[in-house]
Coordinates of C-alpha atoms in Angstrom, one line a residue:
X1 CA 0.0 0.0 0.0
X2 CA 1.2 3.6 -0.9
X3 CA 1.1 5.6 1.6
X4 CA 0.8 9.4 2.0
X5 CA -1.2 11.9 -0.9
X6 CA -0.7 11.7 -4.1
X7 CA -2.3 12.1 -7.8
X8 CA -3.1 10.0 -10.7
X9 CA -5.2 10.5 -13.8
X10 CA -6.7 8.8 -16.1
X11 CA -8.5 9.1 -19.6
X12 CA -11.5 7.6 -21.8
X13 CA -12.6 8.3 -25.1
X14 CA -16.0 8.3 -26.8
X15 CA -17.4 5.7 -29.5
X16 CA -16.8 8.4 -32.0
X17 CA -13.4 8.9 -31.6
X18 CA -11.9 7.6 -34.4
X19 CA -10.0 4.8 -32.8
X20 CA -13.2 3.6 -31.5
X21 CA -14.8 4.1 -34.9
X22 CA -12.5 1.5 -36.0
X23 CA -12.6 -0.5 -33.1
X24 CA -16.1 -0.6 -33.2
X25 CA -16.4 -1.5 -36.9
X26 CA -13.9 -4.5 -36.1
X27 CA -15.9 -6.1 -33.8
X28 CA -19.1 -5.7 -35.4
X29 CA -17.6 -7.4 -38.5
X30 CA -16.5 -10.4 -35.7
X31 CA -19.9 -10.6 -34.4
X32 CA -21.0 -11.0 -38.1
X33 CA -18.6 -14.0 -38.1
X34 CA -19.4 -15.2 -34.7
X35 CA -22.9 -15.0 -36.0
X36 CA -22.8 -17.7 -38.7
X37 CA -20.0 -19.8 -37.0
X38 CA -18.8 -19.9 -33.5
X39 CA -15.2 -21.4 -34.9
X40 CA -14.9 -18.5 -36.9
X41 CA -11.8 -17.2 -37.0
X42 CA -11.0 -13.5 -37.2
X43 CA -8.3 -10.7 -37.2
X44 CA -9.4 -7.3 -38.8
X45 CA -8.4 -4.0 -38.4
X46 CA -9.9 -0.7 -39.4
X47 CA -8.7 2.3 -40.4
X48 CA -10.8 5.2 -41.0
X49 CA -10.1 8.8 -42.4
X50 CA -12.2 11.6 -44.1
X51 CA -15.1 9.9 -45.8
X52 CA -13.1 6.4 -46.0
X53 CA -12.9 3.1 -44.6
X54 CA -10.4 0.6 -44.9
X55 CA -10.7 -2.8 -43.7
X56 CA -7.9 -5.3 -43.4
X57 CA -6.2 -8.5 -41.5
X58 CA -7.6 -12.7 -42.1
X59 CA -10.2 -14.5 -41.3
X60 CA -11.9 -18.5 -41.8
X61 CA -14.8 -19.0 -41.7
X62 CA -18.3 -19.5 -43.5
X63 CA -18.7 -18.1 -46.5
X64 CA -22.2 -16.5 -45.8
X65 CA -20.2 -13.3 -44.6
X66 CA -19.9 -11.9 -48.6
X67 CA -17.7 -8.7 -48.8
X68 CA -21.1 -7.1 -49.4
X69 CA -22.3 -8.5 -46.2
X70 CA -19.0 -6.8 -44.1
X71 CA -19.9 -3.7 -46.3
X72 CA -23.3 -3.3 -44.5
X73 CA -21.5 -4.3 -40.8
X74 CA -19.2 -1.4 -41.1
X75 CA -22.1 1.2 -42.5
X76 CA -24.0 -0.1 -39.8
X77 CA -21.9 0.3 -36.9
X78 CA -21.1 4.0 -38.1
X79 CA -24.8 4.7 -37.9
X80 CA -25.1 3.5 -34.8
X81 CA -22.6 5.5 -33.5
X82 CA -24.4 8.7 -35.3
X83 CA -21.9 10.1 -37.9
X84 CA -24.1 12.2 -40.5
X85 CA -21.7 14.3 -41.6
X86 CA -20.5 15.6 -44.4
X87 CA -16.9 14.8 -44.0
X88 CA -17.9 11.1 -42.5
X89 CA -21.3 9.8 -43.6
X90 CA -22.3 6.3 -43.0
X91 CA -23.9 6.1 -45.9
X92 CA -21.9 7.5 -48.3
X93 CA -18.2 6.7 -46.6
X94 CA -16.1 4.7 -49.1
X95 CA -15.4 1.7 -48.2
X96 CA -11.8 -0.6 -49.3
X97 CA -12.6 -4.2 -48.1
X98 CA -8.6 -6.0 -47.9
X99 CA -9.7 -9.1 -45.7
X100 CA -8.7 -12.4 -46.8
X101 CA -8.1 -16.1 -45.6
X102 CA -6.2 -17.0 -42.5
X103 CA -2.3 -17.9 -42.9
X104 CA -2.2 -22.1 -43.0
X105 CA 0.7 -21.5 -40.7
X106 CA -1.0 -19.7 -38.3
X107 CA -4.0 -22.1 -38.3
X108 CA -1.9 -25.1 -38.2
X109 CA -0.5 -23.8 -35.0
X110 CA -3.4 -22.9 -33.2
X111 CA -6.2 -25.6 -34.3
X112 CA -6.7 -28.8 -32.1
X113 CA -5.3 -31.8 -33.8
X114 CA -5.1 -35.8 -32.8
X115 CA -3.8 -35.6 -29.0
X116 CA -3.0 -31.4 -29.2
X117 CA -4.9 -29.0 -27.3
X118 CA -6.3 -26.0 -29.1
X119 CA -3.4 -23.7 -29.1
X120 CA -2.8 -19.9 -28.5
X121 CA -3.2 -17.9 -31.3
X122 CA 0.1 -15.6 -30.7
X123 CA 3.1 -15.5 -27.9
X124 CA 2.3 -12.9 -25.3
X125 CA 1.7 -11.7 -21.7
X126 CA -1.5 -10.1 -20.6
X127 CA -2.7 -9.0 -17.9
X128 CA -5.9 -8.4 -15.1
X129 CA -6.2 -6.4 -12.5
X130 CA -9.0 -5.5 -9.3
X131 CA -9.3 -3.3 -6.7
X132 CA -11.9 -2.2 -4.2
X133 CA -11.7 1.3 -4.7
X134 CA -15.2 1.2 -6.4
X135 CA -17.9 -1.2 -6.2
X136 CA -17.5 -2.6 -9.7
X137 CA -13.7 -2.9 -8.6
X138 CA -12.1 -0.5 -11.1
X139 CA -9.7 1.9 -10.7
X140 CA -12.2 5.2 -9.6
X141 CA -10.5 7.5 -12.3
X142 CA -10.9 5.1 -15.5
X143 CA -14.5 4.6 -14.3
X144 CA -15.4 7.7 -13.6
X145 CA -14.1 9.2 -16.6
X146 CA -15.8 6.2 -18.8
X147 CA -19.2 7.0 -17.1
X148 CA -18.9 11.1 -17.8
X149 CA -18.5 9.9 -21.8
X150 CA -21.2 7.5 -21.6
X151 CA -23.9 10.1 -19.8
X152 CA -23.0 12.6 -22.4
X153 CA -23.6 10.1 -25.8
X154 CA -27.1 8.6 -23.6
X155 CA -27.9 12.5 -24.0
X156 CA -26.9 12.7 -27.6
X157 CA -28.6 9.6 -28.8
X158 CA -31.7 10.1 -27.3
X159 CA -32.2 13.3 -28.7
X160 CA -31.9 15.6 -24.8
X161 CA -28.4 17.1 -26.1
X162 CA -28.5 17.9 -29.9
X163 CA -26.3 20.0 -30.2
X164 CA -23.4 17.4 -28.7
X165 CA -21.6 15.5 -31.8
X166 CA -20.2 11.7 -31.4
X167 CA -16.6 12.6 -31.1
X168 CA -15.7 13.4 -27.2
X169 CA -13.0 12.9 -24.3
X170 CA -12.6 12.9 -21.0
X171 CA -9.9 12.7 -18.5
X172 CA -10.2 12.9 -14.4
X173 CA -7.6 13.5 -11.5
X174 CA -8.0 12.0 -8.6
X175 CA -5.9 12.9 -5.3
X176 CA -5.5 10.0 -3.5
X177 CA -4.3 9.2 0.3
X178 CA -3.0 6.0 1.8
X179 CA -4.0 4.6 -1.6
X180 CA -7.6 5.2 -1.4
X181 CA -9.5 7.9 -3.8
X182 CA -10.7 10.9 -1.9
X183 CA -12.0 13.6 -4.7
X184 CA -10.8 14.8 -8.6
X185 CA -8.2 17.8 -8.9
X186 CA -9.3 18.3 -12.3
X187 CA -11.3 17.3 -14.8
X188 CA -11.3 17.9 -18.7
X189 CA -13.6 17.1 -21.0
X190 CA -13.8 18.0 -24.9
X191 CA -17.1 16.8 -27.3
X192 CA -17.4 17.7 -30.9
X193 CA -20.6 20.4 -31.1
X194 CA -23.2 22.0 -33.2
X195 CA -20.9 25.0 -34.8
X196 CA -23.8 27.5 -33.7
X197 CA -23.2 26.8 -29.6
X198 CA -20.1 28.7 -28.1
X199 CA -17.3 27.2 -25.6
X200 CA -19.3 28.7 -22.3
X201 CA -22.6 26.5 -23.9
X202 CA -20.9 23.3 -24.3
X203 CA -19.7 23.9 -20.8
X204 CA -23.1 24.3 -19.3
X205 CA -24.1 20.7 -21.3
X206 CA -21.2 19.4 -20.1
X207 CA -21.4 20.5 -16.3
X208 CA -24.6 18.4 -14.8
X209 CA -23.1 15.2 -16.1
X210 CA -19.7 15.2 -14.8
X211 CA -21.3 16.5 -11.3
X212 CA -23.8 13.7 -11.6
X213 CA -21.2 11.0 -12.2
X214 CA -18.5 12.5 -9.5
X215 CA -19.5 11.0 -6.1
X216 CA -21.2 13.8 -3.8
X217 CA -19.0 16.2 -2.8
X218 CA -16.0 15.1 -5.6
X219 CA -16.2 18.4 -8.3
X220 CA -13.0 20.1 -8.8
X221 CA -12.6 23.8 -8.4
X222 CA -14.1 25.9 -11.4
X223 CA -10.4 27.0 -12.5
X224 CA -9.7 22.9 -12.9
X225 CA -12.7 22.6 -15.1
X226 CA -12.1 22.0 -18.5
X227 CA -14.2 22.1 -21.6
X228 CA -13.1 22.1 -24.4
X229 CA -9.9 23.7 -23.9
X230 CA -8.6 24.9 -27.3
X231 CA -12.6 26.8 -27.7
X232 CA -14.1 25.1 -30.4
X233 CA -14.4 21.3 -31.5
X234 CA -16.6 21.1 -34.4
X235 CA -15.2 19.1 -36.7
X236 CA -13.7 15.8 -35.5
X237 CA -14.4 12.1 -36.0
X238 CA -12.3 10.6 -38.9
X239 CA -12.3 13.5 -40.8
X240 CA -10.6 15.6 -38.0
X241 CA -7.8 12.9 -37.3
X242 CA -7.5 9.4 -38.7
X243 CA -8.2 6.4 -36.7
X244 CA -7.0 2.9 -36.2
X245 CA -8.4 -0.6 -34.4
X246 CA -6.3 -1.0 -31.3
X247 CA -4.6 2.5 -30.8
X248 CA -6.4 3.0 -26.8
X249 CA -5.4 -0.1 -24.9
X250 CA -4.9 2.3 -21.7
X251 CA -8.4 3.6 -22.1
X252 CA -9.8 -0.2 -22.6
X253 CA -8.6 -1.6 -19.9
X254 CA -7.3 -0.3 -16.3
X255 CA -6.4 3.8 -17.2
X256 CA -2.6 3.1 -16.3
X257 CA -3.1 2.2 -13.0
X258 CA -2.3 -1.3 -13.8
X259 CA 0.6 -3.2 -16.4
X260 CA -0.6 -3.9 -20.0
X261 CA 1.3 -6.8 -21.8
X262 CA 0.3 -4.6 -24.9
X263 CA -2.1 -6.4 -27.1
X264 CA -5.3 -4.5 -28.5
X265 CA -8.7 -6.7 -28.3
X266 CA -11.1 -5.3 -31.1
X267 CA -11.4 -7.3 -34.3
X268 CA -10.0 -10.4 -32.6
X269 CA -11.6 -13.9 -32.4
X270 CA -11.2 -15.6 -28.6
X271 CA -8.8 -18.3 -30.0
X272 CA -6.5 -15.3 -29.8
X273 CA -4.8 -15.0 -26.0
X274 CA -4.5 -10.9 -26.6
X275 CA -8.1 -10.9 -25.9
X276 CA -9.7 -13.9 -24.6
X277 CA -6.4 -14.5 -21.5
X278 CA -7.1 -10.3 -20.6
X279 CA -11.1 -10.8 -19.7
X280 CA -9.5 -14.1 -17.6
X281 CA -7.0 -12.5 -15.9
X282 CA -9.6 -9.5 -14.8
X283 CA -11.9 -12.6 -14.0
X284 CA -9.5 -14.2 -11.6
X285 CA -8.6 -10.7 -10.0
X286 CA -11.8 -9.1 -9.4
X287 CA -13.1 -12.6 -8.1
X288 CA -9.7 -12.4 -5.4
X289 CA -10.7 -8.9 -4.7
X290 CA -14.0 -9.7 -4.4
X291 CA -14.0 -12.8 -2.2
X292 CA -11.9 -10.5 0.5
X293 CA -8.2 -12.2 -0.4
X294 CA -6.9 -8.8 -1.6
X295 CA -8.0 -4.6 -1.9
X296 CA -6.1 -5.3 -4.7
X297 CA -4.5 -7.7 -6.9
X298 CA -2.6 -8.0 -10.3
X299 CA -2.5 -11.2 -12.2
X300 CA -0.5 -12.0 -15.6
X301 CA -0.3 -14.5 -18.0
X302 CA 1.5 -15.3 -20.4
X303 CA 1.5 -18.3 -23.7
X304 CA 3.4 -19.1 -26.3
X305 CA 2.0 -19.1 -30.1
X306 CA 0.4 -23.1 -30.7
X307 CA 0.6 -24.2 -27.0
X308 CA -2.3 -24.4 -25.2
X309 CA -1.2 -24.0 -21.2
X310 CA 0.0 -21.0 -20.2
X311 CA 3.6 -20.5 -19.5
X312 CA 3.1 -18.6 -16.2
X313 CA 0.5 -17.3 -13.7
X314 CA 1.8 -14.7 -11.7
X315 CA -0.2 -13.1 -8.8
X316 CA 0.5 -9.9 -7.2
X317 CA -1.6 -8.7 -4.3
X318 CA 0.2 -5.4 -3.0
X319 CA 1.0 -5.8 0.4
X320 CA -2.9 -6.4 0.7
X321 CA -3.5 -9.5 0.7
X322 CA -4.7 -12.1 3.3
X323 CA -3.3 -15.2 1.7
X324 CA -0.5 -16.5 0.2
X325 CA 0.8 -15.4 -3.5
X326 CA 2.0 -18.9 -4.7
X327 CA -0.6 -20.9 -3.0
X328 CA -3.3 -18.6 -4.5
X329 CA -1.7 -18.9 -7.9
X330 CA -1.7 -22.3 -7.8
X331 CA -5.5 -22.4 -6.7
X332 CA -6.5 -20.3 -9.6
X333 CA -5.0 -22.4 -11.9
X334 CA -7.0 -25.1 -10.4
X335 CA -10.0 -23.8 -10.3
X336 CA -10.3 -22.7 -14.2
X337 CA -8.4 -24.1 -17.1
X338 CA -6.2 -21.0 -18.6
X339 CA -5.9 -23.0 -22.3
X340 CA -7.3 -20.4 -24.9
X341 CA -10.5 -23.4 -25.2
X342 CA -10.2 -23.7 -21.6
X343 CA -11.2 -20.1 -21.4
X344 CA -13.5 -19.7 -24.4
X345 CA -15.8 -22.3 -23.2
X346 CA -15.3 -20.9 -19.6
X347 CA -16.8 -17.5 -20.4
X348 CA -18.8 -18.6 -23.3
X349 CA -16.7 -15.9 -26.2
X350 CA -18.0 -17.9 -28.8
X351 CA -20.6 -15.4 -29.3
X352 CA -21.5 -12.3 -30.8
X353 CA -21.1 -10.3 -28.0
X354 CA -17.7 -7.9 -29.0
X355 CA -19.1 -4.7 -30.7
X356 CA -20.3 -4.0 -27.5
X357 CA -17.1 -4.1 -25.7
X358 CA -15.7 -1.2 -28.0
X359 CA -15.9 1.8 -25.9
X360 CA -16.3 2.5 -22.9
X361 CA -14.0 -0.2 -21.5
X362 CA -14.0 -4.0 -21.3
X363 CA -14.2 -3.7 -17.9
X364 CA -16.1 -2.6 -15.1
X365 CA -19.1 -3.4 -16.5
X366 CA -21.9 -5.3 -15.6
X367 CA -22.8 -8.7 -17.0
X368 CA -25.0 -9.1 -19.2
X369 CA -27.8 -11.9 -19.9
X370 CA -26.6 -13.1 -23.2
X371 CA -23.0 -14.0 -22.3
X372 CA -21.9 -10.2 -22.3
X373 CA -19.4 -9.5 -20.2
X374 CA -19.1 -13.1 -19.0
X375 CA -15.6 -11.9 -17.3
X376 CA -17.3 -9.6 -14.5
X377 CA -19.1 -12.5 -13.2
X378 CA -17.9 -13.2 -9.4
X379 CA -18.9 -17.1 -9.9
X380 CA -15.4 -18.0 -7.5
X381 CA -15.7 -16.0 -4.8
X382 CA -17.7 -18.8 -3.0
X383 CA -14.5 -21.2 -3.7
X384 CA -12.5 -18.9 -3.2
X385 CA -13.3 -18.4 0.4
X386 CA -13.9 -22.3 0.7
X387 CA -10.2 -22.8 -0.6
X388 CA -8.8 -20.2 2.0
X389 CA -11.0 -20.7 4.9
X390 CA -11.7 -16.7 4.4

């Protein structure tokens, strides 16, 4: 534990930024595939500029998923997202379709075969994290800051706030003492707008749904509020600054406050350990956390490309937890099989349930009844305590 005061920020992004354009569009087009064929395999990546979509990376599976059909995924998912504009229209965007079929290689390495497992679908290290300094056992800055973006686009799409546009960010400072959140410094927050409201209108919009997230008594001073800093954010999106699938792993997962082995998640099937071995590790750590082992706790994993164990389970509880570090390793390992089938029959990621995921973070959030967000369940707490007498 940390003691003493200190300060640490974190930031989100909005589902029309254009990394989460592109994010977004690359799951959608794996829930398409997830759609016809559980098995599917699929790696795409987006990239998206001024009126133009480009869509790239391998994928097997059925053949029902035409180009035209991945076409109408990607128009789709921008019109979900609300971008009517004339330098990034759903409708009229262009669209370059470069996907093609999965690498033998690769497949040969990661299929099950004879007496093999199911294999990993790349080397890597990835890791979860937990903490109790919110109830959904997130890091308070990353959730709060999420939750700001999210209350402003529930405003936008249901018509309360037109004059708000689909591009937006947020980023909150906390001051923390003896490692335990006490109220923000600062917070900034910059949306895309209608070109007829002004800086001081935007930051009356803005104003009742960062104090309505913040916990009572949390705003900042008025000099630490920001909006819209630079005084006017009309055009963004694509067409203000290009975007790519996988560019905001900070914002997708823990806000810094935890390690990232570096791999992005959008566009990814769950044979691939980037993905599928993150949502296990914040499983196994917010299920720790949860069951009272830890106030926090840090797990990582890590595979090697075509083997189906992992290589290593590390557990790190911060001088805060109850039990041992190796012995509770070793019990999590028990208690679910870390092989990437392991896992994907675990959580049940063989279903269309990514596009979702695509802002707004992976985690943090609250399961859902179809399968979503299968890793925020707390289904070994129970165990847990039975394992540790806790």
């Amino acid at each position: 534990m940390r003691k003493g005061k200190y300060l640490f920020t974190s930031e989100s992004v909005a589902e029309g930024h254009p990394d989460k354009v592109c994010d977004r569009i690359s799951d959608a087009v794996l829930d398409a595939f997830l759609t016809h064929d559980p098995s599917s395999r699929v790696a795409v990546e987006t990239l998206a500029t001024t009126n133009r979509i480009v869509l790239a990376g391998e994928v097997r599976g059925p053949k029902g998923v035409t180009p035209d059909m991945i076409e109408d995924v990607a128009r789709h998912a921008v019109k979900d997202i609300g971008y009517e504009q004339d330098g990034f229209h759903w409708r009229t965007a262009e669209i370059n379709n470069h996907i093609h079929e999965q690498s033998a290689d690769i497949a040969q390495g990661v299929d099950a075969a004879g007496n093999k497992d199911e294999g990993a679908g790349d080397q890597g290290i990835m890791f979860g994290y937990a903490c109790s300094e919110t109830d959904q056992l997130m890091p308070a800055p990353i959730y709060l800051a999420h939750n700001i973006l999210k209350s402003l686009a529930e405003a936008r799409h249901s018509g309360a706030e037109p004059g708000l546009g689909p591009d937006a960010k947020s980023q909150v400072t906390l001051e923390y003492e003896d490692d335990r959140p006490l109220r923000s410094t600062s917070v900034v927050v910059s949306t895309q707008h209608d070109a007829a409201l002004d800086q001081d209108e935007v930051r009356a919009i803005v104003r009742p749904h960062v104090e309505n997230v913040l916990p009572e008594g949390w705003m900042c001073d008025e000099a630490e509020f920001y909006v819209n800093p630079t005084g006017r954010f009309v055009i963004g999106g694509p067409d203000g600054d290009c975007g790519l699938t996988g560019r905001k792993i900070i914002v997708d997962t823990y806000g810094g406050a935890a390690p990232h082995g570096g791999g992005a998640f959008s566009g990814k099937d769950p044979t691939k350990v980037d993905r599928s071995a993150a949502y296990a590790a914040r499983h196994l750590a917010k299920n720790v956390v949860a069951a009272g082992l830890a106030s926090r706790c840090t797990l990582q994993l890590s595979y090697a490309i075509g083997v189906s164990k992992p290589l290593s389970v590390y557990v790190n509880t911060h001088e805060t937890g109850q039990v041992s570090e190796e012995r509770l390793s070793a019990t999590l390992s028990e208690l679910v099989d870390l092989s990437p089938r392991g896992i994907r029959e675990y959580l049940g990621l063989s279903k269309p349930i990514f596009a979702r995921t695509a802002a707004y973070g992976h985690f943090g959030r609250p399961p859902e009844a179809d399968g979503g967000f299968s890793w925020e369940r707390l289904d070994l707490v129970d165990q847990l305590r039975s394992a540790f007498n806790a």
